Coordinates of C-alpha atoms and ligand atoms in Angstrom, one line a residue:
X5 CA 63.3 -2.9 -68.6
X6 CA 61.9 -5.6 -71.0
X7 CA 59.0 -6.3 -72.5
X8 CA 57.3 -9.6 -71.8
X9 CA 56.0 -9.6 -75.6
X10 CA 52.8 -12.2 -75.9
X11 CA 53.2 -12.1 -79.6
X12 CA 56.6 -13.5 -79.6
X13 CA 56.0 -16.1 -77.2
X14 CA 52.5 -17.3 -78.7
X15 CA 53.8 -17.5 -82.0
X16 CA 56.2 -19.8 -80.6
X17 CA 53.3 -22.1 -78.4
X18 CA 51.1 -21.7 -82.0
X19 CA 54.8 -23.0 -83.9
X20 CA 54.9 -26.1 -82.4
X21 CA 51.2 -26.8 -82.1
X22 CA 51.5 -27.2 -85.8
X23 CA 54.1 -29.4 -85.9
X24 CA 52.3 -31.6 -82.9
X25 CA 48.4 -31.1 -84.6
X26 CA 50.4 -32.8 -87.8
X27 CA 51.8 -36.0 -85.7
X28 CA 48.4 -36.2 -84.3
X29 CA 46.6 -36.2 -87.5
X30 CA 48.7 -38.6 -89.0
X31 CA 48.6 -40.9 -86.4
X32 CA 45.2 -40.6 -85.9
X33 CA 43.2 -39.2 -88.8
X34 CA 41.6 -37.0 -86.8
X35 CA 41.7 -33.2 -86.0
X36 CA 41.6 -32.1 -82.5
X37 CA 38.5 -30.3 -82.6
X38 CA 37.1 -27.1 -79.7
X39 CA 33.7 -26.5 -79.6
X40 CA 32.7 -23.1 -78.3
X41 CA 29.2 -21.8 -76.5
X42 CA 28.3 -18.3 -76.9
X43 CA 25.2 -16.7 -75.0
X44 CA 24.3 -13.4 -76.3
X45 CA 26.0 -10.5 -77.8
X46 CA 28.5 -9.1 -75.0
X47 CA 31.2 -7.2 -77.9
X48 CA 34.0 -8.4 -75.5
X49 CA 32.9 -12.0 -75.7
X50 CA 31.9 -11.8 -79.3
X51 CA 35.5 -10.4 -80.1
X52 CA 37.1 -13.3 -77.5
X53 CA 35.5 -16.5 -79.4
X54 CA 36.1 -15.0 -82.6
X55 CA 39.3 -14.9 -81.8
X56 CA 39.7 -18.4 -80.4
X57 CA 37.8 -19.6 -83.5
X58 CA 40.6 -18.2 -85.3
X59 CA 43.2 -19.4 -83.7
X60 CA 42.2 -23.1 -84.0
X61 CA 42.5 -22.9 -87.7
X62 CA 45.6 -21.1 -87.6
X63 CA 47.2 -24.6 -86.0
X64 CA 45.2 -26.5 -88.0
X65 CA 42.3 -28.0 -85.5
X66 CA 38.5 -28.2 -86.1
X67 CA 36.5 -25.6 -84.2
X68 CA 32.4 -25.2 -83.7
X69 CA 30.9 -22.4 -82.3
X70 CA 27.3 -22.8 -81.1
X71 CA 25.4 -19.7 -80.3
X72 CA 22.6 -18.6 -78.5
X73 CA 20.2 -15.6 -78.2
X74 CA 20.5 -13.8 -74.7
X75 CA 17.0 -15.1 -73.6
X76 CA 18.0 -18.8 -73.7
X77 CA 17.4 -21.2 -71.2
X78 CA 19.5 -23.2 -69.0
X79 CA 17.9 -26.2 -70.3
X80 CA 18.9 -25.2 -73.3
X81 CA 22.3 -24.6 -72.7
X82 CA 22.3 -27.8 -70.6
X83 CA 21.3 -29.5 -73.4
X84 CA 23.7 -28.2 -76.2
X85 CA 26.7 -29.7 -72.9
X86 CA 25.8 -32.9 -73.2
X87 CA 25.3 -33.0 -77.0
X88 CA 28.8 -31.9 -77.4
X89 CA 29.9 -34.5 -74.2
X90 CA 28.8 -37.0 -75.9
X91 CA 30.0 -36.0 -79.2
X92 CA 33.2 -37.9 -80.1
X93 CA 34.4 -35.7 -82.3
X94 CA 34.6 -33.1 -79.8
X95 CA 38.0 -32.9 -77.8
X96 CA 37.4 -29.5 -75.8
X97 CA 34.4 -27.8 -75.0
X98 CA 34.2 -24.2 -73.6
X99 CA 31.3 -22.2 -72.3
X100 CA 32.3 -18.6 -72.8
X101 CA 32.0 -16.5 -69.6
X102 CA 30.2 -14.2 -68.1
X103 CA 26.7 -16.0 -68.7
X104 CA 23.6 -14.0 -69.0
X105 CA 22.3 -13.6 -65.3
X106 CA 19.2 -15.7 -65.3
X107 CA 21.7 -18.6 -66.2
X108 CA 23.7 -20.6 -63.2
X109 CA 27.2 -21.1 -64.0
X110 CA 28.2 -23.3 -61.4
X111 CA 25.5 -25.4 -63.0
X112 CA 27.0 -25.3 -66.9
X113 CA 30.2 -25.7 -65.8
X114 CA 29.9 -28.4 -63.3
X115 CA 27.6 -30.9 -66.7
X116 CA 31.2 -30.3 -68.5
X117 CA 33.0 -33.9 -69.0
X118 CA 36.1 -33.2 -67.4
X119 CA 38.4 -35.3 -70.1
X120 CA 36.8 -31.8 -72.4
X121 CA 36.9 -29.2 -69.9
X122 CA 39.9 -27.1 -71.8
X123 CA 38.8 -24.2 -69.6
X124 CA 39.8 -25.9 -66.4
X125 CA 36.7 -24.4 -64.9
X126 CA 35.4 -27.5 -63.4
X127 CA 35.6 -28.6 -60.1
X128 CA 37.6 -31.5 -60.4
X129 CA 40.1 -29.6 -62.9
X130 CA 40.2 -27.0 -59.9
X131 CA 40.5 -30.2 -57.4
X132 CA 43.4 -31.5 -59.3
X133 CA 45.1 -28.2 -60.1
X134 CA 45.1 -27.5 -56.4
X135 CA 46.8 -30.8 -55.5
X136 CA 48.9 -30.3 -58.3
X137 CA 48.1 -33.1 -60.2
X138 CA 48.5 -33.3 -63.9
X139 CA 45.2 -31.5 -65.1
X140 CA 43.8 -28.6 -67.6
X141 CA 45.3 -25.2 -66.1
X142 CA 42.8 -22.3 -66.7
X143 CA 44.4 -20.7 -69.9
X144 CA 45.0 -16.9 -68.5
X145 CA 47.3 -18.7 -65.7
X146 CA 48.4 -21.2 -67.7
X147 CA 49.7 -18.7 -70.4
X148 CA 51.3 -16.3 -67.7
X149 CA 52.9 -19.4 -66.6
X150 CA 54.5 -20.0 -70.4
X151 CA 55.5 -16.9 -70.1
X152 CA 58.0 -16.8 -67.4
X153 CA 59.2 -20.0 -68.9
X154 CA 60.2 -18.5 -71.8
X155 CA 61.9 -15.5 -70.2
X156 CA 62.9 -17.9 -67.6
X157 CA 62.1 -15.4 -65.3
X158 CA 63.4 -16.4 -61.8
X159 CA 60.0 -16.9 -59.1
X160 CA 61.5 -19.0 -56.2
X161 CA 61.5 -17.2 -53.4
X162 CA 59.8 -14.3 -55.0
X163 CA 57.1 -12.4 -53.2
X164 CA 54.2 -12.6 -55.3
X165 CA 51.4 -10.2 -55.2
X166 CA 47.8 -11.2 -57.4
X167 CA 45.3 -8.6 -57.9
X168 CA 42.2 -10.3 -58.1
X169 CA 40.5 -13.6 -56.8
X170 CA 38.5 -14.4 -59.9
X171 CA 38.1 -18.2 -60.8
X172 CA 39.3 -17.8 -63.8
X173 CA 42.3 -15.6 -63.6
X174 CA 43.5 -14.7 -59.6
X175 CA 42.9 -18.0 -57.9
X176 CA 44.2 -20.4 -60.1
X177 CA 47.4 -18.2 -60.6
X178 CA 47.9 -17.8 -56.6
X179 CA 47.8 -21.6 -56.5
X180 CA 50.6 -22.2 -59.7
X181 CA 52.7 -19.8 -58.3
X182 CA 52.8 -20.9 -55.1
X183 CA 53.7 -24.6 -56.2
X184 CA 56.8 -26.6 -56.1
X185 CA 57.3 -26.4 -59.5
X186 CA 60.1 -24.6 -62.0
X187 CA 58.4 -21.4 -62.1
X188 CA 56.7 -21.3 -58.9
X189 CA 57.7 -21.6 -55.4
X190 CA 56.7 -18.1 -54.8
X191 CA 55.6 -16.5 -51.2
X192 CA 52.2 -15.7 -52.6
X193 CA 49.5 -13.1 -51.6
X194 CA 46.6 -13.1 -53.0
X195 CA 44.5 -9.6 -53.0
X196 CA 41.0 -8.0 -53.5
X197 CA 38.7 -5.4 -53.0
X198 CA 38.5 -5.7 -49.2
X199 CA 42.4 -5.9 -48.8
X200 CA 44.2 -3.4 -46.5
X201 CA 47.2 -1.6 -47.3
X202 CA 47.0 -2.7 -51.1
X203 CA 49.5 -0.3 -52.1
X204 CA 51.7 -1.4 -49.1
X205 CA 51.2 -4.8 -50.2
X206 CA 52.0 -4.4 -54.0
X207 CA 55.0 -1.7 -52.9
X208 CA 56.9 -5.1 -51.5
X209 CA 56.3 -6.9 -54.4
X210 CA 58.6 -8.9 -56.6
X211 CA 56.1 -9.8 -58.5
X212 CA 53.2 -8.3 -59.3
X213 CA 49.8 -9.9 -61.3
X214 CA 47.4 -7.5 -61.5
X215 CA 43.7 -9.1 -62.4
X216 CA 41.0 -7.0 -61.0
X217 CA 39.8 -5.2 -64.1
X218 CA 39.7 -1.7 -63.8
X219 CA 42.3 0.8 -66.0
X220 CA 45.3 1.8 -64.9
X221 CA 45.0 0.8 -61.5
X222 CA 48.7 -0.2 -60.7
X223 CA 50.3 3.3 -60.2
X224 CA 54.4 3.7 -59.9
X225 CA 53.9 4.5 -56.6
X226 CA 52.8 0.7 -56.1
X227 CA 55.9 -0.6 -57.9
X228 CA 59.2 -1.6 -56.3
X229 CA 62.3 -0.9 -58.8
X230 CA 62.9 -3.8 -60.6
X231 CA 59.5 -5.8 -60.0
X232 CA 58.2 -7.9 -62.2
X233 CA 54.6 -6.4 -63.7
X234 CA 52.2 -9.0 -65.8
X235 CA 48.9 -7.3 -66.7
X236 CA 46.1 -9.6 -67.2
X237 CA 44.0 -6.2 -67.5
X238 CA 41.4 -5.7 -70.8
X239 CA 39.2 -3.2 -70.8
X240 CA 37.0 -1.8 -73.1
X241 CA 37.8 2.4 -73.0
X242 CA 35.5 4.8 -75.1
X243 CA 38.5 6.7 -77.9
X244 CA 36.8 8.6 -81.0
X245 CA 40.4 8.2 -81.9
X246 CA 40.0 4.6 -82.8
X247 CA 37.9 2.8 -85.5
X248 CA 35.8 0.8 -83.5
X249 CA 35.2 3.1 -80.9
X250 CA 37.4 2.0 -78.2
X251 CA 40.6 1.4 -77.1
X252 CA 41.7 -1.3 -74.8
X253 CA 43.2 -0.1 -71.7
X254 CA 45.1 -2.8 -68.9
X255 CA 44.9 -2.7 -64.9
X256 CA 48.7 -0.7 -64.9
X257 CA 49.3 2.4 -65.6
X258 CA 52.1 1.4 -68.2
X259 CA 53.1 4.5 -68.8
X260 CA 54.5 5.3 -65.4
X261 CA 55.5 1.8 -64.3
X262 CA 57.3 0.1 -67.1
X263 CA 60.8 1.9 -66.3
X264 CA 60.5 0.7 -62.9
X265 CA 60.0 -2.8 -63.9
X266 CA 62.6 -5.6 -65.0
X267 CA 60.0 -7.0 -67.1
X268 CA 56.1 -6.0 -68.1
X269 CA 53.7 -6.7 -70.3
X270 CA 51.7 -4.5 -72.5
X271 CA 48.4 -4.1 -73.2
X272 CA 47.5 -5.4 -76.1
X273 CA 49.9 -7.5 -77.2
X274 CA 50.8 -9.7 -73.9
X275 CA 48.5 -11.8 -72.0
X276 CA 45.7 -11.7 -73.7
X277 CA 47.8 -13.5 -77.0
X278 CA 49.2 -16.2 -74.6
X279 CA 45.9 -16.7 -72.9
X280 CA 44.4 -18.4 -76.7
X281 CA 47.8 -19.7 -76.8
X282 CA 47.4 -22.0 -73.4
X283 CA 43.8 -22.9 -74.5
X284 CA 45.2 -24.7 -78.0
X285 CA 47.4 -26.5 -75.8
X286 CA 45.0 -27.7 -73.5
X287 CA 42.8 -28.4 -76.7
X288 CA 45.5 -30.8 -78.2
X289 CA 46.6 -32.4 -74.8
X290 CA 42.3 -33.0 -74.7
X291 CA 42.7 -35.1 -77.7
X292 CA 44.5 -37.7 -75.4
X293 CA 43.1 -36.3 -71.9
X294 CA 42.5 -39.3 -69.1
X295 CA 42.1 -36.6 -66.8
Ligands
GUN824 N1 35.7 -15.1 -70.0 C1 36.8 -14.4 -69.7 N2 37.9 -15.3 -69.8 C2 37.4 -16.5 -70.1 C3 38.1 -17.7 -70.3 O1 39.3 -17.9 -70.2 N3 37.2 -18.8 -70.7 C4 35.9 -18.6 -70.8 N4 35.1 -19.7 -71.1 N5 35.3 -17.4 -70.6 C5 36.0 -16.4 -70.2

């Protein structure tokens, strides 16, 4: 068994984003520059941005997080998208999900400029990604995806089994896997909360992607010996035993399945690292996006 280790493997992403962010700025005189809209005070989102936030200067790009009280309006937040649209400054724009109820997100996401959207949220970046043109690939995918480059884990001809049919994780990584591409060409099935036979399903599988959010879900009993296990899972658990209160648990039991796998990833310390990772590079490939 080996570990898929997202430190590793973003350091390596954040290496050469340094050494690209450099050619850029001296061809250009210009940082690429990610501007970030936060809508209340969810601890997971706070903690996500933050994060993001941090990561742009660690590669050396500008960054600009606009925030907004719970009770804001959608004209609000309407307005504070076009401001940054029309801002030329502004390379990549994200809206950090999930919005407050009372605000539509198929309406935020759809005023995006596409040429900013580093999220790849938008309906045309979703058009494009499903045609498999050259587009912004939602960064949770998109950093699984560098992932299995790096390992060069083999995937043609795989069975591939997704947990989850979220926009932002499950869907998009259904579609990438299932493509013509290097690290695709998978027989893909894409599962959810009405499936039958999940365990069956997951049993068969070569690879597995589990993305529905809820701890420990993947059992050893789900795992076929030598399966492939990527855990996209971050929950928040309650643990006295840690400073901040909680500990922060994936959707696999890792525990149990790791020595059945050929490669897994833990929780922390996999995805979650490679899914900032894919969202600099989108940032910097914004900075010359025609998309
Ligand atoms: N919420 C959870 N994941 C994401 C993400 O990748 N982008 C945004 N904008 N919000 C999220």
């Amino acid at each position: 068994m080996q570990i898929l280790d997202g430190k590793t493997v973003a350091n390596a992403v954040k290496e050469q984003l340094i050494t690209e962010t450099v050619a850029h700025k001296n061809a250009t005189s210009h940082s690429p520059h990610l501007a970030a809209i936060l809508i209340g005070n969810d601890g997971a989102s706070e903690t996500y941005v933050a994060s993001k936030i941090k990561n742009c200067a660690d590669v050396g790009f500008k960054s600009t997080l606009i925030r907004f009280d719970a009770t804001a309006t959608e004209k609000e937040i309407t307005e504070a998208v076009i401001k940054l649209n029309e801002d030329d400054d502004v390379n990549g724009i994200l809206v950090q999900l999930p919005l407050p109820k009372h605000i539509n997100e198929a309406v935020i996401i759809n005023l995006i400029n596409p040429t900013k959207d580093v999220d790849g949220f938008h309906p045309i970046s979703v058009g494009k990604l499903v045609q498999g043109l050259p587009t912004f690939v939602p960064a949770t995918p998109f950093g699984i995806m560098l992932m299995l480059q790096h390992y060069q884990i083999e995937t043609a001809g795989k069975h591939a089994v997704v947990i989850g049919r979220s926009n932002i994780v499950g869907r998009p990584m259904s579609i990438l896997l299932s493509q013509n591409t290097q690290y695709g060409n998978c027989t893909v099935t894409l599962c959810h909360s009405r499936t039958k036979d999940l365990e069956k399903i997951c049993a068969g599988a070569d690879i597995i992607v589990a993305a529905l959010g809820i701890p420990g879900f993947l059992t050893a009993d789900m795992v076929k010996e030598g399966a492939v296990v990527i855990d996209v899972g971050i929950t928040r658990v309650a643990d006295e035993s840690k400073k901040s209160g909680y500990a922060i648990k994936g959707d696999v039991d890792f525990e149990n399945v790791a020595p059945k796998c050929s490669f897994i990833t833990p929780v922390p310390g996999g995805v979650g690292l490679m899914t900032i990772a894919a969202l600099l590079k989108n940032t910097l490939a914004a900075t010359s996006a025609k998309q």
